[in-house]
Structures are given as C-alpha cells and as structure tokens.
Amino acid sequence: DAGVIQSPRHEVTEMGQEVTLRCKPISGHNSLFWYRQTMMRGLELLIYFNNNVPIDDSGMPEDRFSAKMPNASFSTLKIQPSEPRDSAVYFCASSLNPGGLFFGEGSRLTVL
Amino acid sequence: EDKVVQSPLSLVVHEGDTVTLNCSCEVTNFRSLLWYKQEKKAPTFLFMLTSSGIEKKSGRLSSILDKKELFSILNITATQTGDSAIYLCAVLTSYGKLTFGQGTILTVHP
C-alpha cells in the first residue's frame, strides 16, 4: 500500500513566487487534511475535506492560501504570493473517517 | 475554538525510566482522542481512544482516556533511546476535524 504521497518533498523559492503542493491520499480514504508544522506553532490544521468537499478552512492563514480537491485521489495547496513566514513543513494526511490519520512525508517549503 | 494542551512540553529521562505524558482538551462534539509519535518525518499513529477507562496497550506503551474530563495519559515503561521523539495528542470531533496539541519532546539518554 503506497500511503499518502506528497510532492515536492522540498521546495525552495523566492518571496512573491507561487507555490503549489500536491497530495495523493490513501485510496478509499474519505477525509483529507492539510497541516503546517513549525517549531513555534506546532502542527496547525489549515483545511480539511470530507468526500472532496471543504468542511473547515478556518485555519487557512489568509487569502494567499487556497486548497482544492477536484477528485478523491488528488488535492493541492497553493500559496500565491509566497512570503518568508510561510516557510514550514506542510503535511497532507488522510483517513477513513472516523479512523486514525495517516500522514504523508511532508513538503518542506523554504521561502527566501 | 478547539484546544489541545499537552504537558510537559519537554522531558529528559534515562533508559529504563517510566514516563507519563498528559493531554487535556477543550472541544465541542468530542469523538475520539488520538496519540501520535513523530521522529524525523511525519507523525505515525499510536492509539485512538473513544471510550472512557479502557486502556489501550502496545508493547511498552499504554494510554487511557477520561472522557468526562477530556484528559488522557500516555505511559511508556522501561524507556529506550528509540523512544526519543515528539509525542502528539490530537482530538477528533464528530465533524471529522482533528486538532493537535503542541507535542511533548521526549529525550531518552542511554
């Protein structure tokens, strides 16, 4: 079983550039979550989807962040324009609600 | 706003010691409490607790939930250096939202 697949694993970009992070959840899972992890703030929930529908996006920091889930096997998190304070590890996770969450390996974003 | 508070934030012990990690929550529509272990990469699932007073056990790790107080502990007995990690507690609501605490950084010295 492939697990949750995220790409890219590492991204280094300059301030102002658009960043797109991608996620393929575990097949059959019906919930997908995007988290951001930093030393200062820990693991923060940005948005989660249930059956491809966004349920709660209250954790999305501001309008520069957007997320989509066009189908059950794919989701994107986009930051436009990126800023240095967006530097973090972004995790995607999926679950068969109400089961445990399974995480991808994360995308480490550095914005210079 | 859902809130998960873990304590202590960090802990340093020697191999063989027993540790207890704490997690308390303030949440509406509580469904379950989950524990994760995070080493170098992504968090890995340890336990999911839904009912009060029933201990979940996996090797040297065990956990129990007080559903009335929304409080849980994670015990690790006879700690080993490989137990060094961040231990994360999370609460799952009936809407499917999973909120994490800040984590406890455990360091086990040989």
mmCIF file of C-alpha atoms in Angstrom:
data_model
loop_
_atom_site.group_PDB
_atom_site.id
_atom_site.type_symbol
_atom_site.label_atom_id
_atom_site.label_comp_id
_atom_site.label_asym_id
_atom_site.label_seq_id
_atom_site.Cartn_x
_atom_site.Cartn_y
_atom_site.Cartn_z
ATOM 1 C CA ASP A 1 0.000 0.000 0.000
ATOM 2 C CA ALA A 2 1.538 3.296 -1.134
ATOM 3 C CA GLY A 3 0.431 5.517 1.730
ATOM 4 C CA VAL A 4 -0.148 9.252 1.404
ATOM 5 C CA ILE A 5 2.069 10.699 -1.300
ATOM 6 C CA GLN A 6 3.160 14.324 -1.257
ATOM 7 C CA SER A 7 5.183 16.334 -3.714
ATOM 8 C CA PRO A 8 7.525 18.064 -3.864
ATOM 9 C CA ARG A 9 9.472 16.852 -0.844
ATOM 10 C CA HIS A 10 11.488 20.046 -0.763
ATOM 11 C CA GLU A 11 10.818 23.422 -2.331
ATOM 12 C CA VAL A 12 12.986 26.497 -2.170
ATOM 13 C CA THR A 13 11.548 29.609 -3.754
ATOM 14 C CA GLU A 14 11.789 33.355 -3.648
ATOM 15 C CA MET A 15 9.329 35.667 -1.995
ATOM 16 C CA GLY A 16 6.443 36.510 -4.280
ATOM 17 C CA GLN A 17 6.518 33.274 -6.243
ATOM 18 C CA GLU A 18 3.593 30.883 -6.454
ATOM 19 C CA VAL A 19 3.970 27.563 -4.663
ATOM 20 C CA THR A 20 1.827 24.501 -5.328
ATOM 21 C CA LEU A 21 1.965 21.467 -3.050
ATOM 22 C CA ARG A 22 0.339 18.222 -4.096
ATOM 23 C CA CYS A 23 -1.140 15.292 -2.269
ATOM 24 C CA LYS A 24 -2.455 11.866 -3.195
ATOM 25 C CA PRO A 25 -4.389 10.331 -0.278
ATOM 26 C CA ILE A 26 -4.658 6.645 0.508
ATOM 27 C CA SER A 27 -7.147 5.003 -1.820
ATOM 28 C CA GLY A 28 -10.551 4.611 -0.171
ATOM 29 C CA HIS A 29 -9.995 7.277 2.467
ATOM 30 C CA ASN A 30 -12.767 9.852 2.587
ATOM 31 C CA SER A 31 -11.129 12.655 4.581
ATOM 32 C CA LEU A 32 -8.084 14.720 3.669
ATOM 33 C CA PHE A 33 -6.258 17.229 5.846
ATOM 34 C CA TRP A 34 -3.584 19.839 5.235
ATOM 35 C CA TYR A 35 -1.379 20.759 8.203
ATOM 36 C CA ARG A 36 1.518 23.138 8.608
ATOM 37 C CA GLN A 37 4.256 22.477 11.131
ATOM 38 C CA THR A 38 6.735 24.982 12.556
ATOM 39 C CA MET A 39 8.799 24.978 15.719
ATOM 40 C CA MET A 40 6.966 27.993 17.048
ATOM 41 C CA ARG A 41 3.362 26.951 16.386
ATOM 42 C CA GLY A 42 3.500 23.161 16.243
ATOM 43 C CA LEU A 43 1.143 21.290 13.943
ATOM 44 C CA GLU A 44 -1.652 23.570 12.734
ATOM 45 C CA LEU A 45 -4.685 22.420 10.799
ATOM 46 C CA LEU A 46 -5.126 24.544 7.679
ATOM 47 C CA ILE A 47 -8.097 22.900 5.982
ATOM 48 C CA TYR A 48 -9.807 19.563 5.742
ATOM 49 C CA PHE A 49 -12.056 17.898 3.177
ATOM 50 C CA ASN A 50 -14.676 15.221 3.609
ATOM 51 C CA ASN A 51 -15.711 13.394 0.430
ATOM 52 C CA ASN A 52 -13.850 16.062 -1.587
ATOM 53 C CA VAL A 53 -15.825 18.918 -0.028
ATOM 54 C CA PRO A 54 -14.019 21.527 2.120
ATOM 55 C CA ILE A 55 -15.505 21.323 5.613
ATOM 56 C CA ASP A 56 -13.419 23.747 7.638
ATOM 57 C CA ASP A 57 -10.887 26.184 6.219
ATOM 58 C CA SER A 58 -10.729 28.438 9.269
ATOM 59 C CA GLY A 59 -7.074 27.558 9.735
ATOM 60 C CA MET A 60 -6.025 28.947 6.363
ATOM 61 C CA PRO A 61 -3.861 31.926 7.331
ATOM 62 C CA GLU A 62 -5.037 34.389 4.734
ATOM 63 C CA ASP A 63 -6.237 34.809 1.170
ATOM 64 C CA ARG A 64 -2.836 33.931 -0.196
ATOM 65 C CA PHE A 65 -3.574 30.309 0.687
ATOM 66 C CA SER A 66 -6.036 28.168 -1.251
ATOM 67 C CA ALA A 67 -6.728 24.444 -1.415
ATOM 68 C CA LYS A 68 -8.634 22.282 -3.825
ATOM 69 C CA MET A 69 -9.679 18.676 -4.052
ATOM 70 C CA PRO A 70 -11.003 18.076 -7.574
ATOM 71 C CA ASN A 71 -11.404 14.335 -7.000
ATOM 72 C CA ALA A 72 -10.970 11.665 -4.347
ATOM 73 C CA SER A 73 -7.367 10.960 -5.287
ATOM 74 C CA PHE A 74 -5.807 14.402 -5.519
ATOM 75 C CA SER A 75 -5.523 17.662 -3.619
ATOM 76 C CA THR A 76 -3.441 20.814 -3.942
ATOM 77 C CA LEU A 77 -2.426 23.561 -1.555
ATOM 78 C CA LYS A 78 -1.419 26.773 -3.261
ATOM 79 C CA ILE A 79 0.336 29.826 -1.833
ATOM 80 C CA GLN A 80 0.323 32.933 -4.011
ATOM 81 C CA PRO A 81 2.298 35.074 -3.436
ATOM 82 C CA SER A 82 4.601 33.275 -1.025
ATOM 83 C CA GLU A 83 6.326 35.047 1.868
ATOM 84 C CA PRO A 84 9.285 34.055 4.095
ATOM 85 C CA ARG A 85 6.929 33.458 7.052
ATOM 86 C CA ASP A 86 5.272 30.664 5.040
ATOM 87 C CA SER A 87 8.425 28.581 5.437
ATOM 88 C CA ALA A 88 7.389 25.372 7.175
ATOM 89 C CA VAL A 89 6.779 21.696 6.628
ATOM 90 C CA TYR A 90 3.373 21.120 5.074
ATOM 91 C CA PHE A 91 1.775 17.762 5.766
ATOM 92 C CA CYS A 92 -1.097 16.146 3.986
ATOM 93 C CA ALA A 93 -2.954 13.376 5.805
ATOM 94 C CA SER A 94 -5.913 11.162 5.025
ATOM 95 C CA SER A 95 -8.281 8.994 6.991
ATOM 96 C CA LEU A 96 -11.306 6.801 6.658
ATOM 97 C CA ASN A 97 -13.384 8.930 8.981
ATOM 98 C CA PRO A 98 -13.589 8.360 11.929
ATOM 99 C CA GLY A 99 -10.370 6.386 11.874
ATOM 100 C CA GLY A 100 -6.810 7.418 12.595
ATOM 101 C CA LEU A 101 -4.966 9.851 10.410
ATOM 102 C CA PHE A 102 -2.174 8.721 8.117
ATOM 103 C CA PHE A 103 0.386 11.324 7.160
ATOM 104 C CA GLY A 104 2.453 11.872 4.073
ATOM 105 C CA GLU A 105 6.151 12.562 4.499
ATOM 106 C CA GLY A 106 5.645 16.301 4.208
ATOM 107 C CA SER A 107 6.774 19.047 1.875
ATOM 108 C CA ARG A 108 9.456 21.263 3.329
ATOM 109 C CA LEU A 109 8.994 24.794 1.999
ATOM 110 C CA THR A 110 11.632 27.488 2.268
ATOM 111 C CA VAL A 111 10.749 30.965 1.033
ATOM 112 C CA LEU A 112 13.734 33.267 0.722
ATOM 113 C CA GLU B 1 -12.159 27.070 19.141
ATOM 114 C CA ASP B 2 -10.937 23.533 19.836
ATOM 115 C CA LYS B 3 -7.920 23.416 22.129
ATOM 116 C CA VAL B 4 -5.472 20.637 22.980
ATOM 117 C CA VAL B 5 -2.879 21.167 25.719
ATOM 118 C CA GLN B 6 -0.042 18.771 26.346
ATOM 119 C CA SER B 7 2.352 18.593 29.269
ATOM 120 C CA PRO B 8 5.167 18.594 29.852
ATOM 121 C CA LEU B 9 6.431 20.321 26.718
ATOM 122 C CA SER B 10 9.737 18.507 27.060
ATOM 123 C CA LEU B 11 11.117 15.694 29.145
ATOM 124 C CA VAL B 12 14.606 14.228 29.540
ATOM 125 C CA VAL B 13 14.996 10.793 31.126
ATOM 126 C CA HIS B 14 17.417 7.878 31.222
ATOM 127 C CA GLU B 15 16.905 4.481 29.707
ATOM 128 C CA GLY B 16 14.759 2.310 31.901
ATOM 129 C CA ASP B 17 12.726 5.153 33.356
ATOM 130 C CA THR B 18 8.943 5.261 33.089
ATOM 131 C CA VAL B 19 7.328 8.401 31.690
ATOM 132 C CA THR B 20 3.796 9.757 31.708
ATOM 133 C CA LEU B 21 2.666 12.295 29.145
ATOM 134 C CA ASN B 22 -0.504 14.299 29.621
ATOM 135 C CA CYS B 23 -3.128 15.644 27.262
ATOM 136 C CA SER B 24 -6.192 17.716 28.024
ATOM 137 C CA CYS B 25 -8.762 19.098 25.603
ATOM 138 C CA GLU B 26 -11.410 21.739 25.342
ATOM 139 C CA VAL B 27 -13.648 20.826 22.450
ATOM 140 C CA THR B 28 -17.249 20.654 21.422
ATOM 141 C CA ASN B 29 -18.585 17.480 19.818
ATOM 142 C CA PHE B 30 -15.748 15.268 21.047
ATOM 143 C CA ARG B 31 -15.493 11.933 19.275
ATOM 144 C CA SER B 32 -12.018 10.495 19.942
ATOM 145 C CA LEU B 33 -8.535 11.304 21.210
ATOM 146 C CA LEU B 34 -5.504 10.128 19.299
ATOM 147 C CA TRP B 35 -1.800 9.810 20.088
ATOM 148 C CA TYR B 36 0.972 10.045 17.505
ATOM 149 C CA LYS B 37 4.741 9.658 17.610
ATOM 150 C CA GLN B 38 6.864 11.899 15.415
ATOM 151 C CA GLU B 39 10.527 11.169 14.843
ATOM 152 C CA LYS B 40 12.351 12.686 11.901
ATOM 153 C CA LYS B 41 9.498 12.840 9.464
ATOM 154 C CA ALA B 42 5.742 12.531 9.626
ATOM 155 C CA PRO B 43 3.711 11.595 12.710
ATOM 156 C CA THR B 44 2.853 7.920 12.990
ATOM 157 C CA PHE B 45 -0.345 6.693 14.586
ATOM 158 C CA LEU B 46 -0.161 5.101 18.041
ATOM 159 C CA PHE B 47 -3.604 4.942 19.667
ATOM 160 C CA MET B 48 -7.171 6.044 19.189
ATOM 161 C CA LEU B 49 -9.267 6.351 22.372
ATOM 162 C CA THR B 50 -13.004 6.711 22.232
ATOM 163 C CA SER B 51 -14.316 5.172 25.439
ATOM 164 C CA SER B 52 -13.515 6.203 28.982
ATOM 165 C CA GLY B 53 -11.449 3.990 31.249
ATOM 166 C CA ILE B 54 -10.392 1.400 28.689
ATOM 167 C CA GLU B 55 -6.637 1.082 28.451
ATOM 168 C CA LYS B 56 -5.068 0.648 25.044
ATOM 169 C CA LYS B 57 -1.719 -1.106 25.088
ATOM 170 C CA SER B 58 1.032 -1.708 22.565
ATOM 171 C CA GLY B 59 4.225 -3.191 23.951
ATOM 172 C CA ARG B 60 5.699 -0.757 26.467
ATOM 173 C CA LEU B 61 3.218 1.975 25.534
ATOM 174 C CA SER B 62 -0.223 2.339 27.013
ATOM 175 C CA SER B 63 -2.865 5.024 27.086
ATOM 176 C CA ILE B 64 -6.177 5.724 28.757
ATOM 177 C CA LEU B 65 -8.895 8.350 28.412
ATOM 178 C CA ASP B 66 -11.098 10.100 30.953
ATOM 179 C CA LYS B 67 -13.926 11.120 28.664
ATOM 180 C CA LYS B 68 -15.728 13.197 31.273
ATOM 181 C CA GLU B 69 -12.681 15.369 31.921
ATOM 182 C CA LEU B 70 -11.380 15.064 28.321
ATOM 183 C CA PHE B 71 -7.989 14.077 29.672
ATOM 184 C CA SER B 72 -5.628 11.340 28.584
ATOM 185 C CA ILE B 73 -2.245 9.986 29.580
ATOM 186 C CA LEU B 74 0.345 8.120 27.554
ATOM 187 C CA ASN B 75 2.660 5.884 29.562
ATOM 188 C CA ILE B 76 5.951 4.486 28.372
ATOM 189 C CA THR B 77 7.636 1.953 30.628
ATOM 190 C CA ALA B 78 11.286 0.876 30.517
ATOM 191 C CA THR B 79 12.124 3.658 28.077
ATOM 192 C CA GLN B 80 14.727 3.127 25.367
ATOM 193 C CA THR B 81 16.717 5.621 23.292
ATOM 194 C CA GLY B 82 14.491 4.722 20.359
ATOM 195 C CA ASP B 83 11.537 6.218 22.222
ATOM 196 C CA SER B 84 13.066 9.686 21.784
ATOM 197 C CA ALA B 85 10.563 11.608 19.685
ATOM 198 C CA ILE B 86 7.807 14.191 19.778
ATOM 199 C CA TYR B 87 4.578 12.720 21.098
ATOM 200 C CA LEU B 88 1.493 14.427 19.744
ATOM 201 C CA CYS B 89 -2.017 14.302 21.130
ATOM 202 C CA ALA B 90 -4.967 15.172 18.909
ATOM 203 C CA VAL B 91 -8.710 15.425 19.339
ATOM 204 C CA LEU B 92 -11.199 14.311 16.708
ATOM 205 C CA THR B 93 -14.641 15.907 16.641
ATOM 206 C CA SER B 94 -17.817 14.379 15.311
ATOM 207 C CA TYR B 95 -17.431 16.684 12.286
ATOM 208 C CA GLY B 96 -14.184 14.943 11.429
ATOM 209 C CA LYS B 97 -11.863 17.782 12.437
ATOM 210 C CA LEU B 98 -8.560 16.728 14.007
ATOM 211 C CA THR B 99 -6.722 19.306 16.130
ATOM 212 C CA PHE B 100 -3.241 18.686 17.521
ATOM 213 C CA GLY B 101 -1.526 19.824 20.691
ATOM 214 C CA GLN B 102 1.941 21.325 20.723
ATOM 215 C CA GLY B 103 3.522 17.978 21.497
ATOM 216 C CA THR B 104 5.881 16.675 24.169
ATOM 217 C CA ILE B 105 9.534 16.334 23.197
ATOM 218 C CA LEU B 106 10.880 13.209 24.889
ATOM 219 C CA THR B 107 14.629 12.621 25.052
ATOM 220 C CA VAL B 108 15.875 9.310 26.426
ATOM 221 C CA HIS B 109 19.576 9.188 27.302
ATOM 222 C CA PRO B 110 21.485 5.898 27.399
#
